[in-house]
Short mmCIF file of C-alpha atoms and ligand atoms in Angstrom, two decimals:
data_model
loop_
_atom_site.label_atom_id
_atom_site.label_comp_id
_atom_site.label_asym_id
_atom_site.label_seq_id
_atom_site.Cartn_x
_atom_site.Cartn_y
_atom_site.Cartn_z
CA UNK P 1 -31.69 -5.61 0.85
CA UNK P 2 -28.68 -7.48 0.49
CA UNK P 3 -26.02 -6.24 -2.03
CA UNK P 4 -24.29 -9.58 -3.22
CA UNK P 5 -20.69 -9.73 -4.65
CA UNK P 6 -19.80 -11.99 -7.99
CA UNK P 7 -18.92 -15.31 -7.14
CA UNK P 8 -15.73 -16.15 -6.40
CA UNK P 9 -14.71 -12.63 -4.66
CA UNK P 10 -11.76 -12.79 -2.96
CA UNK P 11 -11.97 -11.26 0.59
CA UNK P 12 -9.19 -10.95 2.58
CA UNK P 13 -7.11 -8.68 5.18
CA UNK P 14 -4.04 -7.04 4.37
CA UNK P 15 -1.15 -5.97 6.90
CA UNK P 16 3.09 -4.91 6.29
CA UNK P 17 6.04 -6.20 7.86
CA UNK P 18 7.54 -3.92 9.44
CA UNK P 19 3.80 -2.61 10.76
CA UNK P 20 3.56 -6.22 12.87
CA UNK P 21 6.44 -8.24 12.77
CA UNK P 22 8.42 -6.05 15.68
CA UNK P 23 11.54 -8.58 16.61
CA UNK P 24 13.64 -6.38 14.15
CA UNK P 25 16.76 -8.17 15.17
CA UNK P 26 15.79 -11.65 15.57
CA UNK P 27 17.29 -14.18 13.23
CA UNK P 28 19.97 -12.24 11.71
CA UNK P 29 17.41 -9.69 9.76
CA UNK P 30 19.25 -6.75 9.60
CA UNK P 31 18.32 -3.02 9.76
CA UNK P 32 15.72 -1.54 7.45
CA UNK P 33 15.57 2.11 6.27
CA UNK P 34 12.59 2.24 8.38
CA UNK P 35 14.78 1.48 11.68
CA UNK P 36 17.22 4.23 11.09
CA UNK P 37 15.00 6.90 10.44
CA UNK P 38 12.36 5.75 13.05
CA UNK P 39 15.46 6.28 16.03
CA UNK P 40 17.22 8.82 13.97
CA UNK P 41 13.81 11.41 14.02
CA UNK P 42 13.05 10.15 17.97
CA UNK P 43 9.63 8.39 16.84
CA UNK P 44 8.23 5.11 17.83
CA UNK P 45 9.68 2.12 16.21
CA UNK P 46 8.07 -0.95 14.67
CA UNK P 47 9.42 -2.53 17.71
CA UNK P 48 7.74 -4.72 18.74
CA UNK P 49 4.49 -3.32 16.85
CA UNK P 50 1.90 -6.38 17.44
CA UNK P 51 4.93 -9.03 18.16
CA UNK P 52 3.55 -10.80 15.01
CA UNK P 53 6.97 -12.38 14.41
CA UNK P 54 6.29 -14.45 17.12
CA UNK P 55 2.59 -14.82 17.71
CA UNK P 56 1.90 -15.09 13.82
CA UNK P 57 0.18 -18.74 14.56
CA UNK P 58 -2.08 -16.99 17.10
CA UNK P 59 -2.79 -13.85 14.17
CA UNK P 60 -3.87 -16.49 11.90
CA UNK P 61 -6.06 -18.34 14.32
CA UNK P 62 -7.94 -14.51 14.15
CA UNK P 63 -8.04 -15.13 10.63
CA UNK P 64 -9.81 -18.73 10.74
CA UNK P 65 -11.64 -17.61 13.32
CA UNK P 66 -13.55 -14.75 11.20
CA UNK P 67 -13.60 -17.40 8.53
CA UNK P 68 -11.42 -14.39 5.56
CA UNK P 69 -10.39 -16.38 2.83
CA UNK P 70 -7.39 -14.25 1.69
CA UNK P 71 -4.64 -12.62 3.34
CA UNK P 72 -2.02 -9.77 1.82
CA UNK P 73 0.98 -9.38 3.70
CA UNK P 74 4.55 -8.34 3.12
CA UNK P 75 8.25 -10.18 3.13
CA UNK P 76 10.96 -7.79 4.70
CA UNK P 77 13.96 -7.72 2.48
CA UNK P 78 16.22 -7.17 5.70
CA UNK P 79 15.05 -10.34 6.70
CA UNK P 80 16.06 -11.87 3.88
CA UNK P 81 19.19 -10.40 2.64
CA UNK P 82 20.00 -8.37 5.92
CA UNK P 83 22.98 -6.63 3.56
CA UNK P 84 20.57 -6.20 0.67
CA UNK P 85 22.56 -9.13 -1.15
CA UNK P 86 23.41 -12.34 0.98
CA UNK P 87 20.54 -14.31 1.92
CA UNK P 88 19.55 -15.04 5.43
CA UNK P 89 18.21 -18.84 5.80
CA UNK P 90 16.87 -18.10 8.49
CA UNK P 91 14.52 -14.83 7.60
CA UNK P 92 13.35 -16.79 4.60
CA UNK P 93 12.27 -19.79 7.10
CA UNK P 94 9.47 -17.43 8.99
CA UNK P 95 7.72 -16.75 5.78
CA UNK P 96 8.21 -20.49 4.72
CA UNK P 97 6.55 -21.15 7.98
CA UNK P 98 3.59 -18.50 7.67
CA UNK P 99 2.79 -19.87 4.56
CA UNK P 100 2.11 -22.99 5.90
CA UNK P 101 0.89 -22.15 8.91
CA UNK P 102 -2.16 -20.14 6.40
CA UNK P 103 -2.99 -22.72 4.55
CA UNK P 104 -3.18 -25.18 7.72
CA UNK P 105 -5.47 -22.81 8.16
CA UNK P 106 -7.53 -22.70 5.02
CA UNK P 107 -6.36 -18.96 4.18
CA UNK P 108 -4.61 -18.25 0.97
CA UNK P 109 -1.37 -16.04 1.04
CA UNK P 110 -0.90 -12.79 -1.01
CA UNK P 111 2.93 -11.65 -1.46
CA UNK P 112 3.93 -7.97 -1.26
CA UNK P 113 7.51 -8.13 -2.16
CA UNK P 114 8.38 -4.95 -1.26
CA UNK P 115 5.86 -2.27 1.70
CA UNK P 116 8.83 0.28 2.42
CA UNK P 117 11.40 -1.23 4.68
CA UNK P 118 14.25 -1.11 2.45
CA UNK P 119 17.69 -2.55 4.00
CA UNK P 120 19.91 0.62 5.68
CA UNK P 121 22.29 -1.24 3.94
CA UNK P 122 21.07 -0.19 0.12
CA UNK P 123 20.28 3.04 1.47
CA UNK P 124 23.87 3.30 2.41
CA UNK P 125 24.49 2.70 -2.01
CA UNK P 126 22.01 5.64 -1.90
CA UNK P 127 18.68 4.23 -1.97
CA UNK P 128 16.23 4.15 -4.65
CA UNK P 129 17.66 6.93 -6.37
CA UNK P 130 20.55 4.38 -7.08
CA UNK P 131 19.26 2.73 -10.43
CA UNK P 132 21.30 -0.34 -9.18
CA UNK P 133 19.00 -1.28 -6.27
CA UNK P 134 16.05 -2.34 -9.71
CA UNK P 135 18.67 -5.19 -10.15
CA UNK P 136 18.68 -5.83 -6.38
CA UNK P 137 15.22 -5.72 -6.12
CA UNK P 138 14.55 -8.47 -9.03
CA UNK P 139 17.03 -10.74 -7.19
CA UNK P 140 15.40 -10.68 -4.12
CA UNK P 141 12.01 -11.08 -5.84
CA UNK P 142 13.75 -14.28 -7.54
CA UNK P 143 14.95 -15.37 -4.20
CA UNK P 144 11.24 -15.13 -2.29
CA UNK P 145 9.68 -16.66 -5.33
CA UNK P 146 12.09 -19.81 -5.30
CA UNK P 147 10.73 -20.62 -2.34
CA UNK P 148 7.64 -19.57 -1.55
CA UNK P 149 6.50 -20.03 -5.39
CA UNK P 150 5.21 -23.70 -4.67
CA UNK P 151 2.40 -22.46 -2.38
CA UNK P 152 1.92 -18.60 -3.38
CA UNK P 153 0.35 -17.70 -6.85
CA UNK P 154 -0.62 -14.30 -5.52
CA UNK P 155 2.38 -12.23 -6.12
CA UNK P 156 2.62 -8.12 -5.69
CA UNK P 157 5.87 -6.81 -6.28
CA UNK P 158 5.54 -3.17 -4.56
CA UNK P 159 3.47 -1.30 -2.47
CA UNK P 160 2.53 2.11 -3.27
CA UNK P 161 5.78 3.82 -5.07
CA UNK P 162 4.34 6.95 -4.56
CA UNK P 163 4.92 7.23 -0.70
CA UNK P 164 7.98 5.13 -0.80
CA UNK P 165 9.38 7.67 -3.46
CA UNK P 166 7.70 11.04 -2.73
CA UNK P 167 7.02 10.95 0.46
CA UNK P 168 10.13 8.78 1.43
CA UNK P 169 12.93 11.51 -0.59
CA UNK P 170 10.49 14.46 -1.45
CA UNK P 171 9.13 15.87 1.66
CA UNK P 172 10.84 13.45 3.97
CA UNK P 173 7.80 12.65 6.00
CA UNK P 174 8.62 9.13 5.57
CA UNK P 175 11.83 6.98 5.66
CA UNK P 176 14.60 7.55 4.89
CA UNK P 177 13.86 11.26 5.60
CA UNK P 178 15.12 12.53 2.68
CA UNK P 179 13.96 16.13 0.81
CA UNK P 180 15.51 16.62 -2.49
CA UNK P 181 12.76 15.97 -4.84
CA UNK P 182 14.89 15.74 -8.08
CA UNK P 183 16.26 12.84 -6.14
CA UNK P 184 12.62 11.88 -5.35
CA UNK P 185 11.76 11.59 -9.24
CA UNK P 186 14.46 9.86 -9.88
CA UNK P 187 13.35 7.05 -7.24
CA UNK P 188 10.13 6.99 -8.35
CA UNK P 189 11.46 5.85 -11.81
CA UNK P 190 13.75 3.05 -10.46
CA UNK P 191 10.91 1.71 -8.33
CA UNK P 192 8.89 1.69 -11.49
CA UNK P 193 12.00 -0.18 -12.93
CA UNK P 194 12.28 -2.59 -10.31
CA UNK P 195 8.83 -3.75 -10.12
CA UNK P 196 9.41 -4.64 -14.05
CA UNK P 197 12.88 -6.55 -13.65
CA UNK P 198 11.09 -8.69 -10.53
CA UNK P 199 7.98 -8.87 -12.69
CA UNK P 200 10.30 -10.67 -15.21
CA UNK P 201 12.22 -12.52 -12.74
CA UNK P 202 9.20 -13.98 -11.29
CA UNK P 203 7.63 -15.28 -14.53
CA UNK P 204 10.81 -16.12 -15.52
CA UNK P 205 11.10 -18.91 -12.37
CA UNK P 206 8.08 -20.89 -13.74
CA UNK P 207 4.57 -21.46 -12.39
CA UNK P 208 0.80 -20.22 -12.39
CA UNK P 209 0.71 -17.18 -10.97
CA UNK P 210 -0.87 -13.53 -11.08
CA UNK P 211 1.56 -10.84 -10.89
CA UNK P 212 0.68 -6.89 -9.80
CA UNK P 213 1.70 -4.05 -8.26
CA UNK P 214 -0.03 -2.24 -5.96
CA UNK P 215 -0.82 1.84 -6.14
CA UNK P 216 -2.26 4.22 -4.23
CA UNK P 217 -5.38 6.53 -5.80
CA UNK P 218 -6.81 9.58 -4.61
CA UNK P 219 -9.76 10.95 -6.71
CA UNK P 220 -9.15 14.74 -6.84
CA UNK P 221 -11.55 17.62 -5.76
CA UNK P 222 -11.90 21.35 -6.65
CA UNK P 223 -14.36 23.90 -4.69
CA UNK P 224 -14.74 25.59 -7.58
CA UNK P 225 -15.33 24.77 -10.92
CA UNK P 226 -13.19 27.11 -13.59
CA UNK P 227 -10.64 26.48 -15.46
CA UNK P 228 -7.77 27.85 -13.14
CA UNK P 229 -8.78 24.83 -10.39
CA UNK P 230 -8.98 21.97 -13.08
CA UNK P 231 -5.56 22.67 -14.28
CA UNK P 232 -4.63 22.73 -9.99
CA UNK P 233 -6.55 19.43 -9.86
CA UNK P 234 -4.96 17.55 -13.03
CA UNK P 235 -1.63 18.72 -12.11
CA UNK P 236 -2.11 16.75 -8.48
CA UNK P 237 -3.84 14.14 -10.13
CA UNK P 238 -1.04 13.44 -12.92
CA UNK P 239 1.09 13.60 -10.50
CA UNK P 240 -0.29 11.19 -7.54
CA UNK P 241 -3.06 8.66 -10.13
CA UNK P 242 -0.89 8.83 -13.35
CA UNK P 243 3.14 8.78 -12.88
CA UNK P 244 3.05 5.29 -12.44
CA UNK P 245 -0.10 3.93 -13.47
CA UNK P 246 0.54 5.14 -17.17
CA UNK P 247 4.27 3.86 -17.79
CA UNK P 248 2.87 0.10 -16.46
CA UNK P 249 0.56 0.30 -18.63
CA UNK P 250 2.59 1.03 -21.65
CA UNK P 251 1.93 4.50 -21.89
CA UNK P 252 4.98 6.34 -20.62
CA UNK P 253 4.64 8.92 -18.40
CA UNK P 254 2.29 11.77 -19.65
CA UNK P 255 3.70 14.45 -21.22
CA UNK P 256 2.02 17.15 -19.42
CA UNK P 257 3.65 15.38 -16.08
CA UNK P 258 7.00 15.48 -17.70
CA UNK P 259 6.32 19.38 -18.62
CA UNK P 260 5.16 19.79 -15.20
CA UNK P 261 8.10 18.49 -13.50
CA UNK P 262 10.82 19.39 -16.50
CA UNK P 263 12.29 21.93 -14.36
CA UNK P 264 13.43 19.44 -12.10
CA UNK P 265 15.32 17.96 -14.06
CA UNK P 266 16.35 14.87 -13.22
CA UNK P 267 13.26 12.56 -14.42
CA UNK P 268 13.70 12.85 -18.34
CA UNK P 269 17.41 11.98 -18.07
CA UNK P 270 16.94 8.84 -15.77
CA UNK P 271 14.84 7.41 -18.11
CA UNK P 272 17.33 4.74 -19.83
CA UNK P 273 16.20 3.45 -23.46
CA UNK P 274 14.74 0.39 -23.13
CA UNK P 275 13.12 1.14 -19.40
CA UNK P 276 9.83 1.94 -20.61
CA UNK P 277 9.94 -1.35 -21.92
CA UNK P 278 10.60 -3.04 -18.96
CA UNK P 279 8.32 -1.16 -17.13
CA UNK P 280 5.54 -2.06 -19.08
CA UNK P 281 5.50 -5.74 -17.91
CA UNK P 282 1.47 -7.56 -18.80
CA UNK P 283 -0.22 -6.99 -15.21
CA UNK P 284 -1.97 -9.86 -14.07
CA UNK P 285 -4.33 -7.85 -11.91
CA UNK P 286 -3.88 -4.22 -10.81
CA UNK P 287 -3.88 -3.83 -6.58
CA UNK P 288 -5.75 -0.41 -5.86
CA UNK P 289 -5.48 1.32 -2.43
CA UNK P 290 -7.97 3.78 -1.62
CA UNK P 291 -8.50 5.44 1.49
CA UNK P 292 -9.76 8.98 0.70
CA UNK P 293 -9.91 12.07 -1.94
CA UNK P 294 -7.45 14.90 -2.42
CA UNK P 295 -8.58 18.27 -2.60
CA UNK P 296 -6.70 20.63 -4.85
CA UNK P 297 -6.69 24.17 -5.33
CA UNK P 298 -4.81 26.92 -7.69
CA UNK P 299 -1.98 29.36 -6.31
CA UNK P 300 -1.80 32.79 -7.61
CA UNK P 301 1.32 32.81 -8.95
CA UNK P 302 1.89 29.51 -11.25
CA UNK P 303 5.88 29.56 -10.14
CA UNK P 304 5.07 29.50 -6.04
CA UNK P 305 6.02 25.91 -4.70
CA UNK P 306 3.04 23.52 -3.81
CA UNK P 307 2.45 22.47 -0.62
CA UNK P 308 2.55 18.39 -1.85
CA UNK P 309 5.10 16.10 -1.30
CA UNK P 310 6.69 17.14 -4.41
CA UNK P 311 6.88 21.17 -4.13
CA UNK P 312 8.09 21.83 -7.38
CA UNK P 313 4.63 20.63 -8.72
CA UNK P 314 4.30 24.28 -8.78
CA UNK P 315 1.08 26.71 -8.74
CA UNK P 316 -1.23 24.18 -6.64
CA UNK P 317 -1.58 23.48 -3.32
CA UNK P 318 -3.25 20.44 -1.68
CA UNK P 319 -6.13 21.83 0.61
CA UNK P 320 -7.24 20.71 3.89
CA UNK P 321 -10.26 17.65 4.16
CA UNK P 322 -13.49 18.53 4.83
CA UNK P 323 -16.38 17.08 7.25
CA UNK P 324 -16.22 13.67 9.40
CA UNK P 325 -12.75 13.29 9.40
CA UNK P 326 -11.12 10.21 10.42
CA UNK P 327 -8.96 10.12 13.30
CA UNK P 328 -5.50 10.13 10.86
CA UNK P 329 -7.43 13.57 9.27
CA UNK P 330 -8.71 11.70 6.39
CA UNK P 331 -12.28 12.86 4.65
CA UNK P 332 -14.54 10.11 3.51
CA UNK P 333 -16.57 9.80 0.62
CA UNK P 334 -17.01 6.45 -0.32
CA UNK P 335 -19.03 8.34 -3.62
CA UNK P 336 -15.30 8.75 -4.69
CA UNK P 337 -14.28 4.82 -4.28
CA UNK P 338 -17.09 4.25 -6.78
CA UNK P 339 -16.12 6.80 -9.29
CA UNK P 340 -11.94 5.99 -8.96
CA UNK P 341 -13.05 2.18 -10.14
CA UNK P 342 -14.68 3.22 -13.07
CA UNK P 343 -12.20 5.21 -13.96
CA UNK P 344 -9.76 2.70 -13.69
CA UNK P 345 -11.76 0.47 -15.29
CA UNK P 346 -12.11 2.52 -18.64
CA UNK P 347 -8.58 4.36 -18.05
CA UNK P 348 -6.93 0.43 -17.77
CA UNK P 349 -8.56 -0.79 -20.40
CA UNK P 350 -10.19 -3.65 -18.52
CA UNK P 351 -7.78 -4.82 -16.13
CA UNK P 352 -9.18 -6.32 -13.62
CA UNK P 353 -8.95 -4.84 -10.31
CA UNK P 354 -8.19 -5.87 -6.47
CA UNK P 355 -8.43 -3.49 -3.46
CA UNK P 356 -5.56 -4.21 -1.64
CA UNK P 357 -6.64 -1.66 0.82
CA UNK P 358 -9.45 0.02 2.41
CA UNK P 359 -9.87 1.31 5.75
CA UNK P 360 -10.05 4.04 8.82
CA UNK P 361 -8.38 4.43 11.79
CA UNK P 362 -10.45 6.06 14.79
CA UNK P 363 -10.24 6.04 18.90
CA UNK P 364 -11.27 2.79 19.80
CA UNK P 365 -11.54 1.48 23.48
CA UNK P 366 -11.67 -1.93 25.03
CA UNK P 367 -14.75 -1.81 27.02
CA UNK P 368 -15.86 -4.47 29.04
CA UNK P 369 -13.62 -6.74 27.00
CA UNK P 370 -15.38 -5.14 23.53
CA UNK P 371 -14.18 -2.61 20.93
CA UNK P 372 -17.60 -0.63 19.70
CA UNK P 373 -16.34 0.63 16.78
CA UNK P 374 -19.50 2.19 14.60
CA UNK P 375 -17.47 4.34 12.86
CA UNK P 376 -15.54 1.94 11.03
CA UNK P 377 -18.03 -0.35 10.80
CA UNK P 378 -20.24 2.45 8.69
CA UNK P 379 -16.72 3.03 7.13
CA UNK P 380 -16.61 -0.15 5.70
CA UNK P 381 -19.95 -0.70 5.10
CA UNK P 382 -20.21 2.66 3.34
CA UNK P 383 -16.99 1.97 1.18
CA UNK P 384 -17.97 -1.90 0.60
CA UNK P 385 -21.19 -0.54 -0.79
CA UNK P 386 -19.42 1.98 -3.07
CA UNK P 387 -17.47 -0.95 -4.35
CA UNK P 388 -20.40 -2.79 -5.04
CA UNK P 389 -22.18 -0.01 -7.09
CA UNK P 390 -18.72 0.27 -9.09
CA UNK P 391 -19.05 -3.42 -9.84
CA UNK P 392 -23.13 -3.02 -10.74
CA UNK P 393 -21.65 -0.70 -13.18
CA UNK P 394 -19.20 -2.85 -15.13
CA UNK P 395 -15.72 -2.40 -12.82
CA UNK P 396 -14.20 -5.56 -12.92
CA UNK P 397 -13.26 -5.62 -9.34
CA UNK P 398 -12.25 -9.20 -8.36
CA UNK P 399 -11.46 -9.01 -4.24
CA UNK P 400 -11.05 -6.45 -1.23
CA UNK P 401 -8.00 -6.45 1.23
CA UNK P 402 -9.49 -4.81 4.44
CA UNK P 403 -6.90 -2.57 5.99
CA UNK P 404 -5.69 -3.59 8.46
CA UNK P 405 -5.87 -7.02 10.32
CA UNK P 406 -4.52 -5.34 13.29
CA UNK P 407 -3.92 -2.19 14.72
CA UNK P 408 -0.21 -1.89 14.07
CA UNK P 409 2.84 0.38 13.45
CA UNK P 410 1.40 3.24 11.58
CA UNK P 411 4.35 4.91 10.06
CA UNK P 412 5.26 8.40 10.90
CA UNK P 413 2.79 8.17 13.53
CA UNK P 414 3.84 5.56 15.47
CA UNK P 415 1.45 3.84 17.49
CA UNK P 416 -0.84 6.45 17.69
CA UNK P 417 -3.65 5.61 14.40
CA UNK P 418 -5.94 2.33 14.63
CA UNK P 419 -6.86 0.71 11.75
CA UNK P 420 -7.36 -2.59 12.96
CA UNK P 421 -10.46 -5.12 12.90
CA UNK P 422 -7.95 -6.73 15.79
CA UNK P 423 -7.44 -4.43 18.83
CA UNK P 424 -3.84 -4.39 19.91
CA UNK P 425 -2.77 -3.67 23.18
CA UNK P 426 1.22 -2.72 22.34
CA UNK P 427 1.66 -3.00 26.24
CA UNK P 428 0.47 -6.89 26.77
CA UNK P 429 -0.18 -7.52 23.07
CA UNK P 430 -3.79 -8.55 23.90
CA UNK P 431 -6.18 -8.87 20.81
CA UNK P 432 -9.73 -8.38 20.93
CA UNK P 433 -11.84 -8.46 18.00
CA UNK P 434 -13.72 -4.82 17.58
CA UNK P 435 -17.89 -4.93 16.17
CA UNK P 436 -16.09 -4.32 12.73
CA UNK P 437 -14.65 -7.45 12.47
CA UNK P 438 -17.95 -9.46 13.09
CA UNK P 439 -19.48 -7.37 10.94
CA UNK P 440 -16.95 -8.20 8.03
CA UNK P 441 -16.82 -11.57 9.28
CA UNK P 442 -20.96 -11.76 8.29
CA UNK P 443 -20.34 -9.97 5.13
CA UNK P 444 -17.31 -12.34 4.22
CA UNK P 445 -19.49 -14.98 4.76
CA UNK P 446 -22.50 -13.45 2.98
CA UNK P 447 -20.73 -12.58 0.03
CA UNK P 448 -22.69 -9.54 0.43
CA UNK P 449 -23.70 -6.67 2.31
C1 FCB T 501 -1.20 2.99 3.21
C2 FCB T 501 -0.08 2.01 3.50
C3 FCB T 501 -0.35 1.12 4.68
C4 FCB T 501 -1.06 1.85 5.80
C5 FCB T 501 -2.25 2.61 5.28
C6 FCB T 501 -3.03 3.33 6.35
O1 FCB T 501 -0.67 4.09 2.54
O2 FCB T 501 0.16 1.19 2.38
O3 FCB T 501 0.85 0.56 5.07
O4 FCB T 501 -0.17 2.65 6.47
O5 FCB T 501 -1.84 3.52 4.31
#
């Protein structure tokens, strides 16, 4: 049986700059946060990840090859402005020449303004907790736009605030390694801020074009089913589906996420009048990440700390995933993907909806010159079918973003996750296609499963 998609479904792959680009100090780009905490904490760097900066004609040959319509990828601001300000010519030439270079090669470009990689430079004025850097931010937006604007209509200002805020100033996992999570709600807010003031900019420059933001959703799971674990379980989901899904959408934040987090604080008296305003830009289209479900349970004593990014979301803890975990430690249950849709659906009013990523990173190995990859191609054949059903049930989902093009820079774990289609050798830089990007290439060219 073959599941088909609506017409007109965008498929595409998605990938970040600093996860590919590697040549971190070619052309004047100067250094992100992502540098300085990457050689400050002893981990790999995103040097030279897959060498993309240079081979990105070669990347996008992949991409005609496979025949995927749509590619997402990101513009590093420390290309642009290495200082956060003054613009570098010559970092705004590469994307000027990707662009082209894609639609040479009959694949339309998606913009992510903004996938973590602030400039050291603004973390120096003391990052996103610094209410100034929204300002920045909408420059820089205005700056990309102006030239990039005749050839992109596709234009995401940020990916995922929650990690770049939570994970980024609350628990520090991320860069720039920071743990004070008053600070952390406080950065949440201004990114929330700045993807408004660039949403504005952007329109504001003229031209058809969809604007959205893109945020990461994890469905959340009890063991139990009393009324001790839902109130764990909507306290992590508030806090990870709702802080900034709500205020785009005009909402504010919910007030049981402000009680939940009052004794912080710091959020309540960041919030400026008029922000909420600004915040609340008309989305376009609403970018939805989804990799895999959260499981939450209660503490016994409501004051204890949590064990989430954000510890004063007291009396819950996060619990550990359950069955066929992925090699990163992430469950899957594509059953989830369906039900997060049609919540969005009904919880966004109707806004229509593009996965801007989807995917699973397991131990591959180049055999014989091929990558069998089963897992990931049940992965994505699972999840692809979960979006279908959502779709069969009235989710107006309009495209999916595999994750990732290539096996790249994962983060805080370096070089160690693969999440490719596109097998990387980091030592020669050798691609190989892996069995899950044939398959994708047949469904891609199916429009259907
Ligand atoms: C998401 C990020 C992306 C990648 C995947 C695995 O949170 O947006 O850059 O790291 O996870």
């Amino acid at each position: 049986m073959t599941l088909g998609f609506p017409d007109g479904f965008r498929w595409g792959t998605a990938t970040a700059a600093y996860q590919i680009e590697g040549s971190t100090t070619a052309d004047g780009r100067g250094p992100s946060i992502w540098d300085t905490f990457t050689a400050r904490s002893g981990l790999a760097t995103g040097d030279p990840a897959c060498d993309h900066y240079r081979r990105y004609r070669e990347d996008i040959g992949l991409l005609s090859e496979l025949g995927i319509p749509y590619y997402r990828f990101s513009v590093a601001w420390s290309r642009i402005m290495p200082d956060g300000r003054t613009v570098e010519p010559r970092g705004l030439a590469f994307y000027d020449r990707l662009v082209d270079a894609l639609l040479e090669n009959g694949v339309t470009p998606m913009v992510t303004l903004y996938h973590w990689d602030l400039p050291e430079a603004l973390q120096a004025e003391g990052g996103w907790p610094n209410r100034e850097l929204a300002d920045l931010f909408a420059d820089y937006a205005l700056t990309v736009h102006k030239v990039l604007s005749d050839r992109v209509q596709q234009w995401t200002t940020i990916n995922e605030p929650f990690c770049a805020a939570f994970i980024g100033y609350g628990n520090g996992d991320h860069a720039p390694g920071i743990q004070d999570e008053g600070a952390a709600l406080v950065a949440g807010h201004n990114l929330l801020l700045a993807h408004g003031k660039a949403a504005q900019a952007l329109r504001s420059d003229g031209g058809e074009q969809e604007v959205s933001i893109v945020l990461n959703f994890a469905p959340v799971l009890t063991d139990v089913d009393d009324a001790a674990h839902r109130e764990a379980a909507r306290k992590f989901d508030f806090l990870h589906n709702r802080f900034f899904l709500d205020p785009l959408l005009g909402r504010g934040y919910p007030p049981e996420l402000l009680a939940d987090l009052a004794h912080l604080g710091t959020l309540e008296p960041a919030i400026a009048d008029g922000d909420l305003e600004i915040i609340a830009q008309p989305l376009d289209v609403l970018g939805v990440n989804y990799y895999a479900p959260a499981r939450a349970m209660p503490l016994e004593d409501p004051e204890a700390d949590s064990n989430c990014p954000l510890p004063g979301l007291r009396g819950m803890d996060v619990q550990p995933p359950r069955g066929e975990l992925t090699s990163l430690g992430w469950e899957q249950r594509p059953e989830c993907f369906t039900e997060l849709l049609l919540w969005l659906q009904e919880h966004c009013d109707g806004l229509p909806l593009v996965i801007a990523e989807n995917g699973a990173a397991f131990e591959d190995e180049v055999v014989e010159g091929r990558v069998h990859d089963e897992k990931r191609v049940r992965y994505f054949a699972d999840h692809l079918a979960a979006v279908h059903a959502a779709i069969e049930r009235g989710a107006d989902v309009r495209g999916y973003m595999a994750w990732s093009l290539l096996d790249n820079f994962e983060w805080a774990m370096g070089y160690t996750q693969r999440f490719g289609l596109v097998h990387v050798d980091f030592e020669t830089q050798e691609r190989v296609l892996k069995d899950s990007a044939l398959f994708y290439a047949d469904v891609v060219a199916r429009n259907g499963l």
